[in-house]
Coordinates of N, CA and C and ligand atoms in Angstrom, one line a residue:
M20 N -11.2 15.2 16.3 CA -11.6 14.0 15.5 C -11.6 14.4 14.0
L21 N -12.4 15.5 13.7 CA -12.4 15.9 12.3 C -11.0 16.4 11.8
Y22 N -10.4 17.0 12.8 CA -9.0 17.5 12.4 C -8.1 16.4 12.1
S23 N -8.1 15.4 13.0 CA -7.2 14.3 12.8 C -7.5 13.5 11.6
R24 N -8.8 13.4 11.3 CA -9.2 12.7 10.0 C -8.7 13.5 8.8
R25 N -8.7 14.8 8.9 CA -8.2 15.5 7.7 C -6.7 15.4 7.6
V26 N -6.0 15.4 8.7 CA -4.6 15.2 8.7 C -4.2 13.8 8.1
M27 N -5.0 12.8 8.6 CA -4.7 11.4 8.1 C -4.9 11.4 6.6
T28 N -6.0 12.0 6.1 CA -6.3 11.9 4.7 C -5.2 12.6 3.9
E29 N -4.7 13.7 4.4 CA -3.6 14.4 3.7 C -2.3 13.6 3.7
A30 N -2.1 13.0 4.9 CA -0.8 12.2 5.0 C -0.9 11.0 4.0
I31 N -2.0 10.4 3.9 CA -2.1 9.2 3.0 C -2.0 9.7 1.5
A32 N -2.6 10.8 1.2 CA -2.6 11.3 -0.2 C -1.1 11.6 -0.5
V33 N -0.4 12.2 0.4 CA 1.0 12.6 0.1 C 1.8 11.3 -0.1
A34 N 1.6 10.3 0.8 CA 2.4 9.1 0.8 C 2.1 8.4 -0.5
L35 N 0.8 8.4 -1.0 CA 0.5 7.7 -2.2 C 1.2 8.3 -3.4
L36 N 1.2 9.7 -3.4 CA 1.9 10.4 -4.5 C 3.4 9.9 -4.5
G37 N 4.0 9.8 -3.3 CA 5.4 9.4 -3.3 C 5.6 8.0 -3.8
V38 N 4.8 7.1 -3.4 CA 4.9 5.7 -3.8 C 4.7 5.6 -5.3
R39 N 3.7 6.3 -5.8 CA 3.4 6.2 -7.3 C 4.6 6.8 -8.1
A40 N 5.2 7.9 -7.5 CA 6.3 8.5 -8.2 C 7.5 7.6 -8.3
K41 N 7.7 6.9 -7.1 CA 8.8 5.9 -7.1 C 8.6 4.7 -8.0
I42 N 7.4 4.3 -8.1 CA 7.1 3.2 -9.0 C 7.3 3.7 -10.5
A43 N 6.9 4.9 -10.8 CA 7.0 5.4 -12.1 C 8.5 5.6 -12.5
A44 N 9.3 6.0 -11.5 CA 10.7 6.2 -11.8 C 11.4 4.8 -12.0
A45 N 11.0 3.8 -11.2 CA 11.7 2.5 -11.3 C 11.2 1.9 -12.6
A46 N 10.0 2.1 -13.0 CA 9.5 1.5 -14.3 C 10.3 2.2 -15.4
A47 N 10.4 3.5 -15.4 CA 11.0 4.2 -16.5 C 12.5 3.7 -16.6
Q48 N 13.1 3.6 -15.5 CA 14.5 3.2 -15.5 C 14.7 1.8 -16.1
A49 N 13.6 0.9 -15.9 CA 13.7 -0.4 -16.4 C 13.1 -0.5 -17.9
G50 N 12.8 0.7 -18.4 CA 12.2 0.7 -19.8 C 10.8 0.2 -19.8
R51 N 10.1 0.3 -18.7 CA 8.7 -0.2 -18.7 C 7.7 0.9 -18.6
D52 N 6.5 0.6 -19.1 CA 5.4 1.6 -19.0 C 4.9 1.5 -17.5
P53 N 4.9 2.6 -16.8 CA 4.4 2.6 -15.4 C 3.0 2.0 -15.3
A54 N 2.2 2.2 -16.3 CA 0.9 1.7 -16.3 C 0.8 0.2 -16.2
T55 N 1.9 -0.5 -16.4 CA 1.9 -2.0 -16.3 C 2.1 -2.5 -14.9
V56 N 2.3 -1.5 -14.0 CA 2.5 -1.8 -12.5 C 1.2 -1.4 -11.8
T57 N 0.6 -2.3 -11.1 CA -0.6 -2.0 -10.3 C -0.1 -1.9 -8.8
L58 N -0.5 -0.8 -8.2 CA -0.2 -0.6 -6.8 C -1.3 -1.1 -6.0
V59 N -1.0 -2.2 -5.2 CA -2.0 -2.7 -4.3 C -1.7 -2.1 -2.9
A60 N -2.6 -1.3 -2.4 CA -2.5 -0.6 -1.1 C -2.9 -1.5 0.0
V61 N -2.0 -1.9 0.8 CA -2.3 -2.9 1.8 C -2.7 -2.2 3.1
A62 N -4.0 -2.4 3.4 CA -4.6 -1.6 4.5 C -4.8 -2.4 5.7
K63 N -4.3 -3.6 5.8 CA -4.5 -4.5 7.0 C -4.2 -3.7 8.3
T64 N -4.9 -4.0 9.3 CA -4.9 -3.4 10.6 C -5.4 -1.9 10.6
F65 N -5.5 -1.3 9.5 CA -6.1 0.1 9.4 C -7.5 0.0 9.2
G66 N -8.3 1.0 9.6 CA -9.7 1.0 9.5 C -10.2 1.4 8.2
A67 N -11.6 1.3 8.1 CA -12.2 1.8 6.8 C -11.9 3.2 6.5
D68 N -11.7 4.0 7.6 CA -11.4 5.5 7.4 C -10.1 5.7 6.6
A69 N -9.1 4.8 6.9 CA -7.9 4.9 6.1 C -8.1 4.5 4.7
V70 N -8.9 3.5 4.4 CA -9.2 3.1 3.1 C -10.0 4.3 2.4
E71 N -10.9 4.9 3.1 CA -11.6 6.1 2.5 C -10.6 7.2 2.1
S72 N -9.6 7.4 2.9 CA -8.7 8.4 2.6 C -7.9 8.1 1.3
A73 N -7.5 6.8 1.2 CA -6.8 6.4 0.0 C -7.7 6.5 -1.2
L74 N -9.0 6.2 -1.0 CA -10.0 6.3 -2.1 C -10.1 7.7 -2.6
A75 N -10.1 8.6 -1.6 CA -10.3 10.0 -1.9 C -9.1 10.5 -2.7
A76 N -7.9 9.9 -2.5 CA -6.7 10.2 -3.3 C -6.6 9.5 -4.6
G77 N -7.7 8.8 -5.0 CA -7.7 8.1 -6.3 C -7.3 6.7 -6.3
Q78 N -6.8 6.1 -5.1 CA -6.4 4.7 -5.1 C -7.6 3.8 -5.2
R79 N -7.6 2.8 -6.0 CA -8.7 1.9 -6.1 C -8.4 0.4 -5.8
V80 N -7.1 0.0 -5.7 CA -6.8 -1.4 -5.5 C -6.2 -1.5 -4.1
F81 N -6.8 -2.4 -3.4 CA -6.5 -2.6 -2.0 C -6.2 -4.1 -1.7
G82 N -5.3 -4.3 -0.7 CA -4.9 -5.6 -0.3 C -5.2 -5.8 1.2
E83 N -5.7 -7.1 1.5 CA -5.9 -7.4 2.9 C -5.4 -8.8 3.1
N84 N -4.9 -9.1 4.4 CA -4.4 -10.5 4.6 C -5.3 -11.4 5.4
R85 N -6.4 -10.8 5.8 CA -7.4 -11.7 6.6 C -8.8 -11.5 6.1
V86 N -9.4 -12.7 5.8 CA -10.8 -12.6 5.3 C -11.7 -11.9 6.2
Q87 N -11.7 -12.2 7.5 CA -12.6 -11.7 8.5 C -12.5 -10.2 8.6
E88 N -11.2 -9.7 8.6 CA -11.0 -8.2 8.7 C -11.6 -7.6 7.5
A89 N -11.4 -8.2 6.3 CA -11.9 -7.6 5.1 C -13.4 -7.6 5.0
Q90 N -14.0 -8.6 5.6 CA -15.5 -8.7 5.7 C -16.1 -7.6 6.5
A91 N -15.3 -7.2 7.5 CA -15.8 -6.1 8.4 C -15.6 -4.7 7.7
K92 N -14.7 -4.6 6.8 CA -14.3 -3.3 6.3 C -14.8 -2.9 4.9
Y93 N -15.0 -3.9 4.0 CA -15.2 -3.6 2.6 C -16.6 -3.6 2.0
P94 N -17.5 -4.5 2.5 CA -18.8 -4.6 1.8 C -19.4 -3.2 1.5
A95 N -19.5 -2.4 2.5 CA -20.2 -1.1 2.3 C -19.4 -0.2 1.3
L96 N -18.0 -0.2 1.5 CA -17.2 0.6 0.6 C -17.3 0.1 -0.9
K97 N -17.4 -1.2 -1.1 CA -17.5 -1.8 -2.4 C -18.8 -1.4 -3.1
Q98 N -19.8 -1.3 -2.2 CA -21.1 -1.0 -2.8 C -21.1 0.5 -3.3
R99 N -20.4 1.3 -2.5 CA -20.3 2.7 -2.9 C -19.3 3.0 -4.0
V100 N -18.3 2.3 -4.0 CA -17.2 2.5 -5.0 C -17.1 1.2 -5.8
P101 N -17.9 1.0 -6.9 CA -17.9 -0.2 -7.6 C -16.6 -0.6 -8.2
D102 N -15.7 0.3 -8.5 CA -14.5 -0.1 -9.1 C -13.3 -0.3 -8.1
L103 N -13.7 -0.3 -6.8 CA -12.7 -0.8 -5.8 C -12.4 -2.2 -6.1
E104 N -11.1 -2.5 -6.1 CA -10.6 -3.9 -6.4 C -9.9 -4.4 -5.2
L105 N -10.4 -5.6 -4.7 CA -9.9 -6.1 -3.4 C -9.1 -7.4 -3.6
H106 N -7.8 -7.4 -3.1 CA -6.9 -8.5 -3.2 C -6.7 -9.2 -1.9
L107 N -6.8 -10.5 -1.9 CA -6.4 -11.3 -0.7 C -5.0 -11.6 -0.8
I108 N -4.2 -11.2 0.1 CA -2.7 -11.4 0.0 C -2.2 -12.3 1.2
G109 N -3.1 -12.7 2.1 CA -2.7 -13.5 3.2 C -3.2 -15.0 3.1
P110 N -2.7 -15.9 3.9 CA -3.0 -17.3 3.8 C -4.5 -17.5 3.9
L111 N -5.0 -18.5 3.1 CA -6.4 -18.8 3.1 C -6.7 -20.2 3.5
Q112 N -7.5 -20.3 4.6 CA -7.9 -21.6 5.0 C -9.0 -22.1 4.1
T113 N -9.1 -23.5 3.9 CA -10.1 -24.0 3.0 C -11.5 -23.7 3.5
N114 N -11.7 -23.6 4.8 CA -13.1 -23.4 5.3 C -13.5 -21.9 5.1
K115 N -12.6 -21.1 4.6 CA -12.9 -19.7 4.3 C -12.9 -19.4 2.8
A116 N -12.7 -20.5 2.0 CA -12.6 -20.3 0.6 C -13.8 -19.6 0.0
R117 N -15.0 -20.1 0.4 CA -16.2 -19.5 -0.1 C -16.4 -18.0 0.2
D118 N -16.1 -17.7 1.5 CA -16.2 -16.3 1.9 C -15.2 -15.5 1.1
A119 N -14.0 -16.0 0.8 CA -13.0 -15.2 0.1 C -13.5 -15.0 -1.4
V120 N -14.1 -16.1 -2.0 CA -14.6 -16.0 -3.3 C -15.7 -14.9 -3.4
E121 N -16.5 -14.9 -2.4 CA -17.6 -13.9 -2.4 C -17.2 -12.5 -2.3
L122 N -16.1 -12.2 -1.6 CA -15.7 -10.9 -1.3 C -14.5 -10.3 -2.2
F123 N -13.6 -11.2 -2.4 CA -12.3 -10.7 -3.1 C -12.4 -10.7 -4.6
D124 N -11.8 -9.7 -5.2 CA -11.7 -9.7 -6.7 C -10.5 -10.5 -7.2
V125 N -9.5 -10.5 -6.4 CA -8.3 -11.3 -6.7 C -7.8 -12.0 -5.5
I126 N -7.5 -13.3 -5.6 CA -6.9 -14.1 -4.5 C -5.5 -14.4 -5.0
Q127 N -4.5 -13.9 -4.2 CA -3.1 -14.0 -4.6 C -2.4 -15.2 -3.9
T128 N -3.1 -15.9 -3.1 CA -2.5 -16.9 -2.2 C -2.9 -18.3 -2.4
V129 N -3.2 -18.7 -3.6 CA -3.5 -20.1 -3.9 C -2.1 -20.9 -3.8
D130 N -2.0 -21.8 -2.9 CA -0.7 -22.4 -2.6 C -0.8 -24.0 -2.4
R131 N -2.0 -24.6 -2.6 CA -2.0 -26.0 -2.5 C -3.2 -26.6 -3.2
P132 N -3.1 -27.9 -3.6 CA -4.2 -28.5 -4.4 C -5.5 -28.4 -3.7
K133 N -5.5 -28.7 -2.4 CA -6.8 -28.8 -1.6 C -7.5 -27.4 -1.7
L134 N -6.7 -26.3 -1.5 CA -7.3 -25.0 -1.6 C -7.8 -24.7 -3.0
A135 N -7.1 -25.1 -4.0 CA -7.5 -25.0 -5.4 C -8.9 -25.7 -5.6
R136 N -9.0 -26.9 -5.1 CA -10.3 -27.6 -5.2 C -11.4 -26.9 -4.5
E137 N -11.2 -26.4 -3.3 CA -12.2 -25.6 -2.6 C -12.6 -24.4 -3.3
L138 N -11.6 -23.7 -3.9 CA -11.9 -22.5 -4.6 C -12.8 -22.8 -5.9
A139 N -12.4 -23.9 -6.5 CA -13.2 -24.3 -7.7 C -14.7 -24.6 -7.3
K140 N -14.8 -25.2 -6.2 CA -16.2 -25.5 -5.7 C -17.0 -24.2 -5.4
A141 N -16.3 -23.3 -4.7 CA -16.9 -22.0 -4.3 C -17.2 -21.2 -5.6
I142 N -16.4 -21.2 -6.6 CA -16.6 -20.5 -7.8 C -17.9 -21.1 -8.5
A143 N -17.9 -22.4 -8.5 CA -19.1 -23.0 -9.2 C -20.4 -22.7 -8.4
A144 N -20.3 -22.7 -7.1 CA -21.5 -22.4 -6.2 C -21.9 -21.0 -6.3
T145 N -21.0 -20.1 -6.4 CA -21.4 -18.6 -6.3 C -21.5 -17.9 -7.6
G146 N -20.9 -18.5 -8.6 CA -20.8 -17.8 -9.9 C -19.8 -16.6 -9.9
R147 N -19.2 -16.4 -8.8 CA -18.2 -15.4 -8.8 C -16.8 -16.0 -9.2
R148 N -16.0 -15.2 -9.9 CA -14.8 -15.8 -10.5 C -13.6 -14.8 -10.2
P149 N -13.1 -14.8 -9.0 CA -12.0 -13.9 -8.7 C -10.8 -14.3 -9.5
R150 N -9.9 -13.3 -9.9 CA -8.7 -13.6 -10.5 C -7.7 -14.3 -9.5
L151 N -6.9 -15.2 -10.0 CA -6.0 -16.0 -9.1 C -4.5 -15.9 -9.4
F152 N -3.8 -15.8 -8.3 CA -2.3 -15.9 -8.4 C -1.9 -17.1 -7.5
V153 N -0.8 -17.8 -7.9 CA -0.3 -18.8 -7.1 C 0.9 -18.2 -6.2
Q154 N 0.8 -18.5 -4.9 CA 1.9 -18.0 -4.0 C 3.0 -19.0 -4.0
V155 N 4.2 -18.5 -4.2 CA 5.4 -19.4 -4.3 C 6.3 -19.1 -3.0
N156 N 6.6 -20.2 -2.3 CA 7.6 -20.0 -1.2 C 9.0 -20.0 -1.9
I157 N 9.3 -18.8 -2.4 CA 10.4 -18.6 -3.3 C 11.8 -18.9 -2.6
G158 N 11.8 -18.7 -1.3 CA 13.1 -19.0 -0.6 C 13.1 -20.4 0.0
D159 N 12.1 -21.2 -0.3 CA 12.0 -22.5 0.3 C 12.2 -22.5 1.8
E160 N 11.5 -21.6 2.4 CA 11.6 -21.5 3.9 C 10.6 -22.4 4.6
P161 N 11.1 -23.1 5.6 CA 10.3 -24.2 6.2 C 8.9 -23.7 6.7
Q162 N 8.9 -22.5 7.4 CA 7.6 -22.1 8.0 C 6.7 -21.3 7.1
K163 N 7.1 -21.0 5.9 CA 6.5 -20.0 5.1 C 5.4 -20.5 4.2
A164 N 4.3 -19.8 4.0 CA 3.2 -20.1 3.1 C 3.7 -20.1 1.7
G165 N 3.0 -20.8 0.8 CA 3.4 -20.8 -0.6 C 3.8 -22.2 -1.0
V166 N 3.6 -22.5 -2.3 CA 4.0 -23.8 -2.8 C 5.5 -23.7 -3.1
A167 N 6.2 -24.9 -2.9 CA 7.6 -24.9 -3.1 C 7.9 -24.7 -4.6
P168 N 9.0 -24.0 -5.0 CA 9.2 -23.7 -6.4 C 9.2 -25.0 -7.2
G169 N 9.6 -26.1 -6.7 CA 9.6 -27.4 -7.4 C 8.2 -27.9 -7.7
E170 N 7.2 -27.4 -7.0 CA 5.9 -28.0 -7.1 C 4.9 -27.0 -7.8
V171 N 5.5 -25.9 -8.3 CA 4.6 -24.9 -9.0 C 4.0 -25.6 -10.2
A172 N 4.7 -26.3 -11.0 CA 4.2 -26.9 -12.2 C 3.0 -27.8 -11.9
A173 N 3.1 -28.6 -10.9 CA 2.1 -29.6 -10.5 C 0.8 -28.8 -10.1
L174 N 1.0 -27.8 -9.3 CA -0.1 -27.0 -8.8 C -0.8 -26.3 -10.0
L175 N 0.0 -25.8 -10.9 CA -0.7 -25.1 -12.0 C -1.4 -26.1 -12.9
A176 N -0.9 -27.3 -13.0 CA -1.6 -28.3 -13.8 C -2.9 -28.7 -13.1
E177 N -2.9 -28.8 -11.8 CA -4.1 -29.1 -11.0 C -5.1 -28.0 -11.2
C178 N -4.7 -26.7 -11.1 CA -5.6 -25.6 -11.3 C -6.2 -25.6 -12.7
A179 N -5.4 -25.9 -13.7 CA -5.9 -26.0 -15.1 C -7.0 -27.1 -15.2
Q180 N -6.7 -28.2 -14.6 CA -7.7 -29.3 -14.6 C -9.0 -28.9 -14.0
L181 N -8.9 -28.1 -12.9 CA -10.1 -27.6 -12.2 C -10.8 -26.5 -13.0
G182 N -10.2 -26.0 -14.1 CA -10.8 -24.9 -14.8 C -10.5 -23.6 -14.2
L183 N -9.5 -23.5 -13.3 CA -9.1 -22.3 -12.7 C -8.0 -21.6 -13.6
A184 N -8.3 -20.4 -14.0 CA -7.3 -19.6 -14.8 C -6.4 -18.9 -13.8
V185 N -5.1 -19.2 -13.8 CA -4.1 -18.5 -13.0 C -3.4 -17.4 -13.8
E186 N -3.4 -16.2 -13.2 CA -2.9 -15.1 -13.9 C -1.5 -14.8 -13.6
G187 N -1.0 -15.3 -12.5 CA 0.4 -15.0 -12.2 C 0.9 -15.6 -10.9
L188 N 2.1 -15.3 -10.5 CA 2.7 -15.8 -9.3 C 3.0 -14.7 -8.3
M189 N 3.0 -15.0 -7.0 CA 3.2 -14.0 -6.0 C 4.2 -14.6 -5.0
C190 N 5.0 -13.7 -4.4 CA 6.0 -14.2 -3.4 C 6.3 -13.2 -2.4
I191 N 6.7 -13.7 -1.2 CA 7.3 -12.9 -0.2 C 8.7 -13.4 0.1
P192 N 9.8 -12.7 -0.4 CA 11.1 -13.3 -0.2 C 11.5 -13.4 1.2
P193 N 12.5 -14.2 1.6 CA 13.0 -14.2 2.9 C 13.4 -12.9 3.5
A194 N 13.0 -12.6 4.7 CA 13.1 -11.3 5.3 C 14.6 -10.8 5.5
D195 N 15.5 -11.8 5.7 CA 16.8 -11.4 6.1 C 17.8 -11.5 5.0
L196 N 17.4 -11.6 3.7 CA 18.3 -11.6 2.6 C 17.9 -10.6 1.6
P197 N 18.9 -10.2 0.7 CA 18.6 -9.2 -0.3 C 17.5 -9.8 -1.3
P198 N 16.5 -9.1 -1.6 CA 15.3 -9.7 -2.3 C 15.6 -9.9 -3.8
A199 N 16.5 -9.2 -4.4 CA 16.6 -9.2 -5.9 C 16.7 -10.6 -6.5
P200 N 17.6 -11.5 -5.9 CA 17.7 -12.8 -6.6 C 16.3 -13.6 -6.5
F201 N 15.6 -13.3 -5.5 CA 14.3 -14.0 -5.3 C 13.2 -13.4 -6.3
F202 N 13.3 -12.1 -6.5 CA 12.4 -11.5 -7.5 C 12.8 -12.1 -8.9
A203 N 14.1 -12.2 -9.2 CA 14.5 -12.7 -10.5 C 14.0 -14.1 -10.7
R204 N 14.1 -14.9 -9.6 CA 13.7 -16.3 -9.7 C 12.2 -16.4 -9.9
L205 N 11.4 -15.6 -9.2 CA 10.0 -15.7 -9.4 C 9.6 -15.3 -10.9
A206 N 10.3 -14.2 -11.4 CA 10.1 -13.8 -12.7 C 10.4 -14.9 -13.7
E207 N 11.5 -15.6 -13.5 CA 11.9 -16.7 -14.3 C 10.8 -17.8 -14.3
L208 N 10.3 -18.2 -13.1 CA 9.3 -19.2 -13.0 C 8.0 -18.8 -13.8
A209 N 7.7 -17.5 -13.6 CA 6.4 -17.1 -14.3 C 6.6 -17.2 -15.8
R210 N 7.8 -16.7 -16.3 CA 8.1 -16.8 -17.7 C 8.0 -18.3 -18.2
A211 N 8.6 -19.2 -17.4 CA 8.7 -20.6 -17.8 C 7.3 -21.2 -18.0
H212 N 6.3 -20.6 -17.2 CA 5.0 -21.1 -17.2 C 4.0 -20.2 -18.0
G213 N 4.6 -19.3 -18.7 CA 3.8 -18.4 -19.6 C 2.7 -17.6 -18.8
L214 N 3.1 -17.2 -17.6 CA 2.2 -16.4 -16.7 C 2.6 -14.9 -16.8
A215 N 1.7 -14.0 -17.0 CA 2.0 -12.6 -17.2 C 2.1 -11.8 -15.8
G216 N 1.4 -12.3 -14.8 CA 1.3 -11.6 -13.5 C 2.4 -11.9 -12.6
L217 N 3.0 -10.9 -11.9 CA 4.1 -11.1 -11.0 C 3.8 -10.1 -9.8
S218 N 3.3 -10.7 -8.7 CA 3.1 -9.9 -7.5 C 4.2 -10.0 -6.5
M219 N 5.0 -9.0 -6.5 CA 6.2 -9.0 -5.6 C 6.6 -7.6 -5.3
G220 N 7.2 -7.4 -4.1 CA 7.6 -6.1 -3.7 C 6.7 -5.5 -2.6
M221 N 7.3 -5.1 -1.5 CA 6.5 -4.5 -0.4 C 7.2 -3.1 -0.1
S222 N 6.8 -2.5 1.0 CA 7.3 -1.1 1.3 C 8.8 -1.0 1.2
G223 N 9.5 -2.0 1.6 CA 11.0 -1.8 1.6 C 11.7 -2.1 0.3
D224 N 11.0 -2.7 -0.6 CA 11.7 -3.2 -1.8 C 10.9 -3.1 -3.1
Y225 N 9.8 -2.3 -3.1 CA 8.9 -2.4 -4.3 C 9.6 -1.8 -5.6
A226 N 10.5 -0.8 -5.4 CA 11.2 -0.3 -6.6 C 12.1 -1.4 -7.2
E227 N 12.7 -2.2 -6.4 CA 13.5 -3.3 -6.9 C 12.7 -4.3 -7.6
A228 N 11.5 -4.6 -7.0 CA 10.6 -5.5 -7.6 C 10.1 -5.1 -9.0
V229 N 9.9 -3.8 -9.1 CA 9.5 -3.2 -10.4 C 10.6 -3.4 -11.4
A230 N 11.8 -3.2 -11.0 CA 13.0 -3.4 -11.8 C 13.1 -4.8 -12.3
H231 N 12.5 -5.8 -11.5 CA 12.6 -7.2 -11.9 C 11.3 -7.6 -12.6
G232 N 10.4 -6.7 -12.9 CA 9.2 -7.1 -13.7 C 7.9 -7.2 -12.9
A233 N 7.9 -6.8 -11.7 CA 6.6 -6.9 -10.9 C 5.5 -6.2 -11.7
T234 N 4.3 -6.8 -11.8 CA 3.1 -6.2 -12.3 C 2.2 -5.7 -11.2
H235 N 2.4 -6.3 -10.0 CA 1.7 -5.9 -8.8 C 2.7 -5.7 -7.6
V236 N 2.7 -4.5 -7.0 CA 3.4 -4.3 -5.8 C 2.5 -4.2 -4.7
R237 N 2.8 -4.7 -3.5 CA 1.9 -4.7 -2.4 C 2.5 -3.8 -1.3
V238 N 2.0 -2.6 -1.1 CA 2.6 -1.6 -0.3 C 1.7 -1.2 0.8
G239 N 2.1 -1.4 2.1 CA 1.3 -1.1 3.2 C 1.8 0.1 4.0
S240 N 2.8 -0.2 4.8 CA 3.3 0.9 5.7 C 3.8 2.1 5.1
A241 N 4.3 2.1 3.9 CA 4.8 3.3 3.2 C 3.6 4.2 2.8
I242 N 2.4 3.6 2.8 CA 1.2 4.4 2.5 C 0.5 4.8 3.8
F243 N 0.2 3.8 4.6 CA -0.7 4.0 5.8 C 0.0 4.3 7.1
G244 N 1.4 4.1 7.1 CA 2.1 4.3 8.3 C 2.4 3.0 9.0
K245 N 3.1 3.1 10.1 CA 3.5 1.9 10.9 C 2.3 1.2 11.4
R246 N 2.4 -0.2 11.5 CA 1.3 -1.0 12.1 C 1.7 -1.3 13.5
Ligands
LIG1 C1 1.6 -6.7 5.1 C2 1.9 -7.3 3.7 C3 2.4 -6.5 2.7 C4 2.7 -5.0 2.9 O1 3.8 -4.9 3.8 P1 4.5 -3.4 4.0 O2 5.9 -3.8 4.4 O3 3.7 -2.8 5.1 O4 4.5 -2.7 2.7 C5 2.7 -7.0 1.5 N1 2.4 -8.3 1.3 C6 1.9 -9.2 2.2 C7 1.6 -10.6 1.8 C8 1.6 -8.7 3.5 O5 1.1 -9.5 4.4

């Protein structure tokens, strides 16, 4: 048990070094300061021990796709490590909006007016103000979460009216197509709306996302292993 814990901690530390190096190389090649790219370590399905290992290696920003899983994993860790920053990167049901506002520092998946309204209510009720990204269904895929590219402007207007400051856009490109054109499209949308944040890129394509201007890359399996 102790042995396997040490092996896991070392494996995660080595993987993090590799991912950070690749981000730095991609940023340098694009003429960007690597410090402008935040690595969000996606720990979904892995236990708090994996998060502890990443914390020991200096990682502070984590992503989770389920509110309930995060509620089980992070409250104690957050108490002990006050600068741990937790991002929600999975779909959010309106009835979990308040729980999400209470736990997460960043909610990346605002994708519809009803959710924006529930978040505004929860923010007013709790006094907590997580940073927000709007998730865009950049490939206009029928089953996928995210607001359609053509409806981004209306959703941003609704958020502004509710007093919600949106920091950027987030996307998951279609799985079966080269991601670069979708990264470029998301970057263009963000630019058009004067938004600085761009959350795009996962284990398979984060270097490419950095080349296209990603400010946040969401990397899971390349750090923690296969799920
Ligand atoms: C799981 C997940 C990731 C990380 O995926 P990997 O391929 O393991 O890096 C990134 N973004 C979202 C929204 C996810 O659900």
